[in-house]
Coordinates of C-alpha atoms in Angstrom, one line a residue:
M1 CA 23.0 -46.1 -4.3
L2 CA 22.7 -49.4 -6.1
S3 CA 26.2 -50.5 -5.0
R4 CA 25.3 -49.7 -1.4
I5 CA 22.1 -51.8 -1.5
N6 CA 23.9 -54.6 -3.4
S7 CA 26.7 -54.9 -0.8
K8 CA 24.2 -55.2 2.0
V9 CA 22.0 -57.6 0.2
I10 CA 24.9 -59.8 -1.1
V11 CA 26.6 -60.1 2.3
I12 CA 23.3 -60.9 4.2
F13 CA 22.2 -63.3 1.4
I14 CA 25.4 -65.2 1.6
S15 CA 25.2 -65.4 5.4
V16 CA 21.6 -66.8 5.2
L17 CA 22.6 -69.2 2.4
L18 CA 25.4 -70.6 4.5
L19 CA 23.1 -71.1 7.5
L20 CA 20.6 -72.9 5.3
Y21 CA 23.2 -75.2 3.8
F22 CA 25.2 -76.0 6.9
V23 CA 22.5 -76.0 9.6
I24 CA 19.1 -76.9 8.1
F25 CA 20.3 -79.1 5.2
P26 CA 22.1 -81.6 7.4
M27 CA 19.2 -81.8 9.9
L28 CA 16.7 -82.4 7.0
V29 CA 19.0 -85.1 5.6
L30 CA 19.2 -86.8 9.0
L31 CA 15.4 -86.8 9.3
Y32 CA 15.1 -88.0 5.7
D33 CA 17.6 -90.9 6.2
S34 CA 15.9 -92.0 9.4
V35 CA 12.6 -92.7 7.7
I36 CA 13.5 -93.3 4.0
H37 CA 15.2 -96.5 2.9
D38 CA 15.7 -97.6 -0.7
G39 CA 13.4 -94.7 -1.9
S40 CA 10.4 -95.6 0.3
I41 CA 9.2 -94.7 3.8
N42 CA 10.5 -97.4 6.1
F43 CA 10.4 -97.4 9.9
D44 CA 12.2 -100.7 10.4
N45 CA 15.2 -99.0 11.9
Y46 CA 13.1 -97.4 14.6
R47 CA 11.4 -100.8 15.3
S48 CA 14.8 -102.4 15.4
V49 CA 16.5 -100.0 17.8
Y50 CA 13.6 -99.7 20.2
S51 CA 12.9 -103.4 20.2
Q52 CA 16.3 -103.9 21.8
D53 CA 16.2 -103.8 25.6
V54 CA 19.5 -101.9 25.7
N55 CA 18.2 -99.0 23.6
W56 CA 14.9 -98.9 25.4
R57 CA 16.7 -98.8 28.8
A58 CA 19.0 -96.1 27.4
L59 CA 15.9 -94.0 26.5
M60 CA 14.3 -94.5 29.9
T61 CA 17.6 -93.8 31.7
T62 CA 18.1 -90.6 29.7
V63 CA 14.7 -89.3 30.7
K64 CA 15.2 -90.4 34.3
L65 CA 18.6 -88.8 34.6
S66 CA 17.4 -85.6 32.9
F67 CA 14.4 -85.5 35.2
L68 CA 16.5 -86.1 38.4
A69 CA 19.0 -83.4 37.3
M70 CA 16.2 -81.0 36.5
V71 CA 14.3 -81.4 39.8
A72 CA 17.5 -81.3 41.9
S73 CA 18.8 -78.2 40.1
V74 CA 15.6 -76.3 40.7
I75 CA 15.4 -77.4 44.4
I76 CA 19.0 -76.3 44.9
T77 CA 19.2 -73.1 42.8
F78 CA 15.9 -71.4 43.6
P79 CA 16.8 -70.9 47.3
M80 CA 20.4 -70.1 46.3
A81 CA 19.1 -67.4 43.8
W82 CA 16.8 -66.0 46.5
L83 CA 19.5 -65.8 49.1
V84 CA 22.0 -64.2 46.7
G85 CA 19.6 -61.8 45.0
R86 CA 17.0 -60.9 47.6
T87 CA 18.6 -61.1 51.1
D88 CA 21.3 -59.3 53.0
L89 CA 23.6 -62.4 52.7
P90 CA 27.3 -61.3 53.1
W91 CA 29.7 -61.5 50.1
K92 CA 26.8 -62.0 47.6
K93 CA 28.9 -61.0 44.5
S94 CA 31.6 -63.5 45.3
F95 CA 28.9 -66.2 45.9
R96 CA 27.2 -65.4 42.6
T97 CA 30.5 -65.9 40.8
L98 CA 31.2 -69.2 42.7
L99 CA 27.8 -70.6 42.0
V100 CA 28.1 -70.1 38.2
S101 CA 31.7 -71.2 38.1
S102 CA 30.9 -74.8 37.4
Y103 CA 29.3 -73.5 34.1
M104 CA 32.8 -72.6 33.0
I105 CA 34.2 -76.1 33.7
P106 CA 33.8 -78.5 30.8
P107 CA 31.4 -81.2 31.9
Y108 CA 33.7 -84.1 31.1
V109 CA 36.5 -82.4 33.1
G110 CA 34.0 -82.3 36.0
A111 CA 33.2 -86.0 35.4
I112 CA 36.9 -86.9 35.6
A113 CA 37.2 -84.9 38.9
W114 CA 34.3 -86.7 40.5
V115 CA 35.6 -90.1 39.4
Q116 CA 38.8 -89.2 41.2
L117 CA 36.8 -88.2 44.3
L118 CA 34.2 -91.0 44.5
N119 CA 35.8 -93.9 42.7
P120 CA 34.9 -96.9 44.9
S121 CA 38.4 -98.3 44.8
A122 CA 40.6 -95.2 45.1
G123 CA 38.5 -92.1 45.4
Y124 CA 39.9 -89.4 47.6
I125 CA 36.6 -88.8 49.5
N126 CA 35.9 -92.5 49.8
N127 CA 39.4 -93.1 51.2
I128 CA 39.2 -90.2 53.7
I129 CA 35.8 -91.5 55.0
K130 CA 37.0 -95.1 55.2
W131 CA 40.0 -93.9 57.2
I132 CA 38.0 -91.7 59.6
F133 CA 35.3 -94.3 60.3
N134 CA 37.5 -97.4 59.8
L135 CA 35.2 -98.8 57.1
S136 CA 36.1 -101.8 55.0
Q137 CA 34.1 -100.7 51.9
A138 CA 33.8 -97.4 50.1
P139 CA 30.6 -95.5 51.2
F140 CA 30.0 -94.1 47.7
D141 CA 30.1 -95.5 44.2
I142 CA 30.2 -92.9 41.4
Y143 CA 29.5 -95.5 38.7
T144 CA 25.7 -95.6 39.3
V145 CA 22.6 -93.8 38.1
G146 CA 22.8 -91.7 41.2
G147 CA 26.4 -90.8 40.5
V148 CA 25.7 -89.7 37.0
A149 CA 22.7 -87.7 38.2
W150 CA 24.8 -86.1 40.9
V151 CA 27.5 -84.9 38.4
L152 CA 24.9 -83.8 35.8
T153 CA 23.2 -81.7 38.5
L154 CA 26.4 -80.0 39.7
F155 CA 27.5 -79.0 36.2
Y156 CA 24.1 -78.0 34.6
S157 CA 22.4 -76.4 37.6
P158 CA 24.0 -73.0 36.7
F159 CA 21.6 -73.0 33.7
A160 CA 18.7 -72.8 36.2
F161 CA 20.5 -70.5 38.6
I162 CA 21.3 -67.9 36.0
T163 CA 17.8 -67.9 34.5
I164 CA 16.1 -67.7 37.9
S165 CA 18.4 -65.2 39.5
R166 CA 18.2 -62.7 36.6
A167 CA 14.4 -62.8 36.6
M168 CA 14.2 -62.5 40.4
E169 CA 16.4 -59.4 40.5
K170 CA 14.3 -57.6 37.9
M171 CA 11.0 -58.5 39.4
D172 CA 8.6 -55.7 40.4
P173 CA 8.5 -55.8 44.3
A174 CA 5.0 -54.1 44.5
L175 CA 3.1 -57.4 45.1
E176 CA 5.6 -58.6 47.6
E177 CA 5.4 -55.3 49.5
A178 CA 1.6 -55.6 49.5
A179 CA 1.9 -59.1 51.0
R180 CA 4.2 -57.9 53.7
I181 CA 2.0 -55.0 54.5
A182 CA -0.9 -57.4 54.9
G183 CA 1.0 -59.2 57.5
A184 CA 2.7 -62.1 55.6
S185 CA 6.0 -63.3 56.8
P186 CA 9.0 -63.3 54.5
L187 CA 8.7 -67.1 53.9
R188 CA 4.9 -66.9 53.4
T189 CA 5.5 -64.0 50.9
L190 CA 8.1 -66.2 49.1
W191 CA 5.8 -69.1 48.9
D192 CA 2.5 -67.3 48.0
V193 CA 3.8 -64.4 45.8
T194 CA 7.4 -64.8 44.7
L195 CA 7.3 -68.4 43.7
P196 CA 4.1 -68.2 41.5
L197 CA 5.5 -65.0 39.8
M198 CA 8.8 -66.8 39.1
A199 CA 7.0 -69.8 37.6
P200 CA 8.0 -69.0 33.9
S201 CA 11.7 -68.5 34.8
I202 CA 11.8 -71.6 37.0
A203 CA 10.2 -73.6 34.1
A204 CA 12.6 -72.2 31.6
G205 CA 15.6 -72.9 33.8
A206 CA 14.3 -76.4 34.5
L207 CA 13.8 -77.1 30.8
L208 CA 17.3 -75.9 29.9
V209 CA 18.8 -78.3 32.5
F210 CA 16.6 -81.2 31.2
I211 CA 17.6 -80.7 27.6
A212 CA 21.3 -80.2 28.5
A213 CA 21.4 -83.3 30.7
G214 CA 19.6 -85.4 28.1
S215 CA 22.0 -84.2 25.4
C216 CA 25.2 -84.7 27.4
F217 CA 27.7 -87.3 26.3
G218 CA 30.9 -86.7 28.3
I219 CA 29.4 -87.2 31.8
P220 CA 27.5 -90.4 31.0
A221 CA 30.4 -91.8 29.0
I222 CA 33.0 -91.2 31.8
V223 CA 30.9 -91.8 34.8
G224 CA 28.1 -94.1 33.6
M225 CA 29.5 -96.5 31.1
P226 CA 32.0 -98.1 33.5
G227 CA 28.9 -99.0 35.6
N228 CA 26.9 -100.1 32.5
V229 CA 24.7 -97.0 32.8
E230 CA 24.0 -96.1 29.2
V231 CA 22.0 -93.2 27.7
M232 CA 20.9 -92.2 24.2
T233 CA 24.1 -90.3 23.4
T234 CA 26.4 -93.1 24.4
R235 CA 24.3 -95.6 22.4
I236 CA 24.5 -93.3 19.3
V237 CA 28.3 -93.2 19.6
T238 CA 28.4 -97.0 19.9
Y239 CA 26.4 -97.4 16.7
V240 CA 28.5 -94.9 14.8
Y241 CA 31.7 -96.7 15.9
M242 CA 30.3 -99.9 14.4
G243 CA 31.3 -98.4 11.1
D244 CA 28.8 -100.2 8.9
A245 CA 25.7 -98.9 7.1
G246 CA 23.3 -100.7 9.6
G247 CA 25.0 -99.1 12.5
I248 CA 24.8 -95.6 11.0
R249 CA 21.1 -96.1 10.2
D250 CA 20.3 -97.3 13.7
A251 CA 22.3 -94.3 15.1
T252 CA 20.2 -92.0 12.8
A253 CA 17.0 -93.3 14.3
L254 CA 18.2 -92.6 17.8
A255 CA 19.6 -89.2 16.9
A256 CA 16.4 -88.2 15.1
S257 CA 14.4 -89.2 18.2
L258 CA 16.7 -87.1 20.4
M259 CA 16.5 -84.1 18.1
V260 CA 12.7 -84.2 18.0
L261 CA 12.5 -84.5 21.8
A262 CA 14.9 -81.6 22.5
N263 CA 13.4 -79.1 20.0
G264 CA 9.8 -80.3 20.8
L265 CA 10.4 -79.4 24.5
L266 CA 11.6 -76.0 23.5
I267 CA 8.6 -75.3 21.3
F268 CA 6.2 -76.6 24.0
M269 CA 7.7 -74.4 26.7
T270 CA 7.5 -71.4 24.4
W271 CA 3.9 -72.1 23.7
M272 CA 3.0 -72.8 27.4
I273 CA 4.6 -69.6 28.7
G274 CA 3.0 -67.6 25.9
R275 CA -0.5 -68.7 27.0
K276 CA -0.4 -66.9 30.3
D277 CA 0.6 -63.4 31.4
Y278 CA 3.4 -63.4 33.9
T279 CA 4.3 -59.7 34.1
T280 CA 6.9 -59.3 36.8
I281 CA 8.9 -56.4 35.4
S282 CA 7.1 -53.0 35.4
G283 CA 7.9 -50.0 33.3
K284 CA 9.2 -48.0 36.2
S285 CA 12.6 -48.3 37.8
T286 CA 12.4 -50.9 40.6
R287 CA 14.7 -52.3 43.2
P288 CA 13.6 -55.6 44.8
N289 CA 13.2 -55.6 48.6
I290 CA 16.1 -57.0 50.5
V291 CA 15.0 -59.4 53.2
E292 CA 17.0 -59.3 56.4
L293 CA 18.0 -62.8 57.5
G294 CA 18.7 -61.9 61.1
K295 CA 19.9 -64.8 63.1
W296 CA 19.7 -67.1 60.0
K297 CA 22.3 -65.1 58.2
W298 CA 25.3 -67.3 59.2
L299 CA 23.4 -70.5 58.6
A300 CA 22.5 -69.3 55.1
L301 CA 26.2 -68.3 54.6
C302 CA 27.4 -71.8 55.5
I303 CA 24.8 -73.4 53.2
V304 CA 25.6 -71.3 50.2
G305 CA 29.4 -71.4 50.8
G306 CA 29.3 -75.2 51.4
Y307 CA 27.5 -75.8 48.2
G308 CA 30.0 -73.7 46.3
I309 CA 32.9 -75.6 47.8
I310 CA 31.3 -78.9 46.9
S311 CA 30.4 -78.0 43.4
V312 CA 33.5 -76.0 42.4
V313 CA 36.4 -76.0 44.8
I314 CA 36.6 -79.7 45.6
P315 CA 36.4 -80.9 42.0
I316 CA 39.0 -78.4 40.8
G317 CA 41.2 -79.2 43.8
S318 CA 41.0 -82.9 42.9
I319 CA 42.1 -82.3 39.3
V320 CA 45.0 -80.0 40.4
I321 CA 46.2 -82.3 43.1
T322 CA 46.2 -85.3 40.9
S323 CA 48.2 -83.4 38.2
L324 CA 50.9 -82.6 40.8
I325 CA 51.3 -86.1 42.3
K326 CA 54.7 -87.5 41.5
T327 CA 53.9 -91.2 42.1
M328 CA 50.2 -92.3 42.0
S329 CA 50.9 -95.4 44.0
R330 CA 52.1 -93.4 47.0
P331 CA 50.0 -91.4 49.5
V332 CA 49.3 -87.7 48.8
T333 CA 52.0 -86.0 50.9
F334 CA 54.1 -82.8 50.4
S335 CA 57.1 -85.0 49.5
N336 CA 55.0 -86.6 46.7
I337 CA 53.9 -83.2 45.2
G338 CA 55.6 -81.6 42.2
F339 CA 55.5 -81.0 38.5
T340 CA 57.0 -84.3 37.5
A341 CA 53.8 -85.3 35.6
W342 CA 53.7 -82.1 33.7
E343 CA 57.0 -82.5 31.8
P344 CA 56.0 -85.4 29.6
V345 CA 52.8 -83.7 28.7
I346 CA 54.1 -80.3 27.7
T347 CA 57.1 -81.9 25.9
S348 CA 55.0 -84.4 24.0
A349 CA 54.5 -83.6 20.3
Q350 CA 51.2 -85.6 20.3
Y351 CA 49.7 -83.7 23.2
M352 CA 50.8 -80.3 22.1
E353 CA 49.5 -80.9 18.6
S354 CA 46.1 -81.7 20.0
I355 CA 46.2 -78.5 22.1
W356 CA 47.2 -76.4 19.1
N357 CA 44.6 -78.0 16.9
S358 CA 41.9 -77.1 19.4
V359 CA 43.2 -73.5 19.6
I360 CA 43.4 -73.1 15.8
Y361 CA 40.0 -74.6 15.1
A362 CA 38.4 -72.6 17.9
V363 CA 39.9 -69.4 16.5
I364 CA 38.7 -70.1 13.0
A365 CA 35.2 -70.9 14.3
A366 CA 35.2 -67.8 16.5
C367 CA 36.3 -65.4 13.7
T368 CA 33.9 -66.9 11.1
G369 CA 31.0 -67.2 13.6
T370 CA 31.4 -63.6 14.8
A371 CA 31.3 -62.2 11.3
L372 CA 28.2 -64.3 10.4
S373 CA 26.6 -63.4 13.7
L374 CA 27.1 -59.7 13.0
F375 CA 25.3 -59.9 9.7
V376 CA 22.5 -62.2 11.1
A377 CA 22.0 -59.9 14.0
Y378 CA 22.0 -56.8 11.7
L379 CA 19.3 -58.4 9.5
A380 CA 17.1 -59.2 12.5
V381 CA 17.5 -55.8 14.3
K382 CA 18.3 -53.2 11.7
T383 CA 16.2 -54.1 8.7
S384 CA 12.5 -54.4 7.9
V385 CA 12.8 -57.2 5.4
R386 CA 10.0 -59.8 5.6
G387 CA 11.4 -63.0 7.3
R388 CA 14.3 -61.1 8.8
S389 CA 14.1 -63.2 12.0
I390 CA 14.4 -66.5 10.2
P391 CA 18.3 -66.6 10.2
D392 CA 18.3 -65.9 13.9
L393 CA 15.8 -68.8 14.3
L394 CA 18.1 -71.0 12.3
T395 CA 21.0 -70.3 14.7
L396 CA 18.7 -71.0 17.6
V397 CA 17.7 -74.4 16.1
G398 CA 21.4 -75.3 15.8
G399 CA 22.2 -74.2 19.3
S400 CA 19.3 -76.2 20.8
T401 CA 20.0 -79.4 18.8
P402 CA 22.1 -81.9 20.8
S403 CA 25.8 -82.0 19.8
I404 CA 25.6 -85.7 19.0
V405 CA 22.8 -85.1 16.5
I406 CA 24.7 -82.3 14.8
A407 CA 27.8 -84.5 14.5
L408 CA 25.8 -87.4 13.0
A409 CA 24.0 -85.1 10.6
L410 CA 27.3 -83.7 9.3
I411 CA 28.7 -87.2 8.8
I412 CA 25.7 -88.2 6.7
S413 CA 25.6 -85.0 4.7
F414 CA 29.2 -84.1 4.1
S415 CA 30.9 -87.5 3.6
G416 CA 30.7 -87.3 -0.2
N417 CA 27.1 -88.4 -0.6
F418 CA 26.0 -84.9 -1.8
G419 CA 29.2 -83.9 -3.6
L420 CA 31.1 -82.3 -0.6
N421 CA 33.4 -84.5 1.5
L422 CA 34.5 -82.8 4.6
Y423 CA 34.7 -85.8 6.9
S424 CA 37.8 -86.0 9.2
T425 CA 38.9 -82.5 8.1
L426 CA 39.2 -79.4 10.2
W427 CA 36.4 -77.8 8.3
V428 CA 33.7 -80.2 9.4
L429 CA 34.8 -79.6 13.1
V430 CA 34.7 -75.8 12.5
I431 CA 31.2 -76.1 11.0
S432 CA 30.0 -78.2 13.9
Y433 CA 31.2 -75.6 16.4
L434 CA 29.5 -72.8 14.4
I435 CA 26.2 -74.7 14.3
K436 CA 26.2 -75.3 18.0
Y437 CA 27.6 -72.1 19.5
M438 CA 26.9 -69.3 17.1
T439 CA 23.5 -68.5 18.6
M440 CA 25.1 -67.1 21.8
A441 CA 27.1 -64.6 19.7
V442 CA 24.1 -63.6 17.6
R443 CA 22.0 -62.8 20.7
T444 CA 24.9 -60.8 22.3
I445 CA 25.6 -58.7 19.2
A446 CA 21.9 -58.2 18.5
A447 CA 21.4 -56.7 22.0
S448 CA 24.1 -54.1 21.3
L449 CA 22.9 -53.4 17.8
S450 CA 19.5 -52.5 19.0
Q451 CA 21.0 -49.6 21.0
V452 CA 22.7 -48.1 17.9
H453 CA 20.5 -45.4 16.4
I454 CA 19.8 -45.7 12.6
S455 CA 20.7 -42.0 12.1
L456 CA 24.4 -42.8 12.5
E457 CA 24.3 -45.3 9.7
E458 CA 22.3 -43.0 7.5
A459 CA 24.7 -40.2 8.0
A460 CA 27.6 -42.4 6.9
L461 CA 25.7 -43.6 3.8
N462 CA 24.7 -40.1 2.9
S463 CA 28.4 -39.0 3.1
G464 CA 29.2 -41.5 0.3
A465 CA 30.4 -44.5 2.3
N466 CA 29.2 -48.0 1.2
W467 CA 27.5 -50.3 3.6
L468 CA 30.6 -52.4 4.3
R469 CA 32.6 -49.3 5.1
C470 CA 29.8 -48.1 7.3
C471 CA 29.9 -51.4 9.2
K472 CA 33.7 -51.2 9.6
D473 CA 33.9 -47.5 10.6
I474 CA 30.6 -46.8 12.4
I475 CA 28.8 -49.9 13.6
M476 CA 31.6 -52.2 14.7
P477 CA 33.5 -49.7 16.8
L478 CA 30.3 -48.8 18.6
I479 CA 29.5 -52.4 19.5
A480 CA 33.1 -53.6 19.8
P481 CA 32.7 -55.0 23.4
S482 CA 29.8 -57.2 22.2
I483 CA 31.7 -58.4 19.2
I484 CA 34.6 -59.4 21.4
A485 CA 32.2 -61.1 23.8
G486 CA 30.6 -63.0 20.9
W487 CA 34.1 -64.1 19.8
F488 CA 34.9 -65.5 23.2
L489 CA 31.4 -67.1 23.5
I490 CA 32.2 -69.2 20.4
F491 CA 35.9 -69.7 21.1
M492 CA 35.8 -71.1 24.6
P493 CA 33.2 -73.9 24.2
S494 CA 34.7 -74.7 20.7
F495 CA 38.2 -75.1 22.3
Y496 CA 37.2 -77.7 24.8
E497 CA 34.3 -79.4 22.9
L498 CA 34.2 -83.2 23.1
T499 CA 31.0 -84.8 21.7
M500 CA 31.1 -83.5 18.1
S501 CA 34.9 -83.7 17.9
L502 CA 34.9 -87.4 19.0
L503 CA 32.8 -88.4 16.0
L504 CA 34.2 -85.9 13.4
Y505 CA 38.0 -85.8 14.1
G506 CA 40.6 -87.6 11.9
A507 CA 44.1 -88.8 12.3
E508 CA 45.5 -85.3 11.8
T509 CA 42.7 -83.3 13.5
K510 CA 42.5 -84.7 17.0
T511 CA 41.5 -82.1 19.6
I512 CA 42.3 -81.7 23.2
G513 CA 38.8 -82.9 24.2
V514 CA 39.2 -86.1 22.3
L515 CA 42.7 -86.7 23.7
L516 CA 41.5 -86.1 27.2
Y517 CA 38.6 -88.6 26.7
E518 CA 41.0 -91.2 25.4
L519 CA 43.4 -90.7 28.3
Q520 CA 40.6 -91.1 30.8
T521 CA 39.2 -94.1 29.0
Y522 CA 42.6 -95.8 29.0
A523 CA 43.0 -95.1 32.8
D524 CA 45.9 -92.6 32.3
T525 CA 44.5 -90.5 35.1
Q526 CA 47.5 -88.3 35.8
N527 CA 48.1 -87.1 32.2
A528 CA 44.3 -86.6 31.9
S529 CA 44.5 -84.3 35.0
V530 CA 47.4 -82.3 33.6
L531 CA 45.4 -81.7 30.4
S532 CA 42.3 -80.8 32.4
V533 CA 44.2 -78.2 34.3
I534 CA 45.5 -76.7 31.0
I535 CA 41.9 -76.6 29.7
L536 CA 40.7 -74.9 33.0
V537 CA 43.4 -72.3 32.9
I538 CA 42.7 -71.3 29.3
V539 CA 38.9 -71.3 29.8
L540 CA 39.1 -69.3 33.1
A541 CA 41.6 -66.8 31.5
G542 CA 39.2 -66.3 28.5
N543 CA 36.3 -65.8 30.9
L544 CA 38.2 -63.2 32.9
I545 CA 38.9 -61.3 29.6
L546 CA 35.2 -61.6 28.6
N547 CA 34.0 -60.3 32.0
K548 CA 36.5 -57.4 31.8
V549 CA 35.4 -56.4 28.3
T550 CA 31.7 -56.6 29.1
N551 CA 31.9 -55.2 32.7
G552 CA 30.7 -58.5 34.0
N553 CA 27.5 -58.6 31.9
V554 CA 28.5 -61.6 29.8
G555 CA 30.3 -64.8 30.8
I556 CA 30.4 -68.5 30.1

């Protein structure tokens, strides 16, 4: 009996210890270094960075862009979620998949696509409009605040759509039925009943978009920086690339500010929602009323379909077409289409090395993260130990912390200052991926573990099996789909990750995200498009497997 207890305690204890060391310790070091200098409290670095107009403008621009993306996302996704979830709109399942598909596209790949489409000098859409209307100047310029906000909205609005649509479909329709019986029209019911009941979900979705947009680096770097539109994340990278102690200290001040802002917003939203009762799901089985659109059905179909085409089909089409153009200086015609640009990419040792690096690092992160997630989820769901939810909270802190902050915290903590030097190694990349993406695996596995009755585990233990054997033979087979889903939920974002990789990679550890960013920065548009298509194929294939394994319940 003692060996059974010891195996469980030891494994869970090691998991918690690893989380404390690699998640909390770097964050605390970052905060400490941001306010402590030469052994005393010193805020000179904060005064220094925020006294510079460029940093103050970056902060204001970050808030502005995040707010614009948040508001636009809610305005767009709430009616889309209502049309897809609560009306008789045709082909709803296909539209749901289309509307969340941009969530599967790496944001920086989407940024590259929209640069190709709305570049003022050679953008596809600009050229088409100039040709149709015989214009001398391009009607759109992507390299503006509006351009950055547009791309942020398109690629982070699925956060709001997923949150709102799931809550809307589970909502108890009794109050809506009462409003309709009282004579309210469908639109009046939507405004007076549905919208107030959906307030928590709308707020949660909006907050997710705000935090994600404010933490994003790829889109502002690719779309904003050419037009001198800088945000907090791009300024942090600029300071880190200075390479001196002063630059790192200034970057630390900005990163600490961003971390406090992001996590503070999450805490505030949790507190605010917890103050009021928004019960929209009853204990009985319910099916929301389906509103008949009548004569408006085809207009709604065109609106939803048109948005899906703009947000997903056109950007992906731009990337694919650019990757197939034989000569960029010639017009896009059938004679100028082929796989000429693919050959130098797939035969290049440099390119293939980066691709394989990304695959290997993502596999290591996914395998390690899934194992840790299993033990953390087990502790939270299957034990009664005091503080059992703390490790789950630690993974949530890591997942909600901006990627740029995680990368800087790891640079400060694991560059030899505290005895362990992992900088520029594959291990620091793997650790960064685990910190950022493990929370999704924990939640997925915990949901399945909660459905496994404790009697099965007790029977195995009473038969003489130790706890690890019980996990292998009883628990893991029963929740295998969730374990596979958790694996993919870590693998896919780790495979195409850019922000953390850009700060943590070394000469031998360059990833596909870093390579793609460099190609786009150095205006090698065609090779960047080929790599983008490779990323999209791998991510979409992984998502298809994930949907198949989980019967469509989990995706990325």
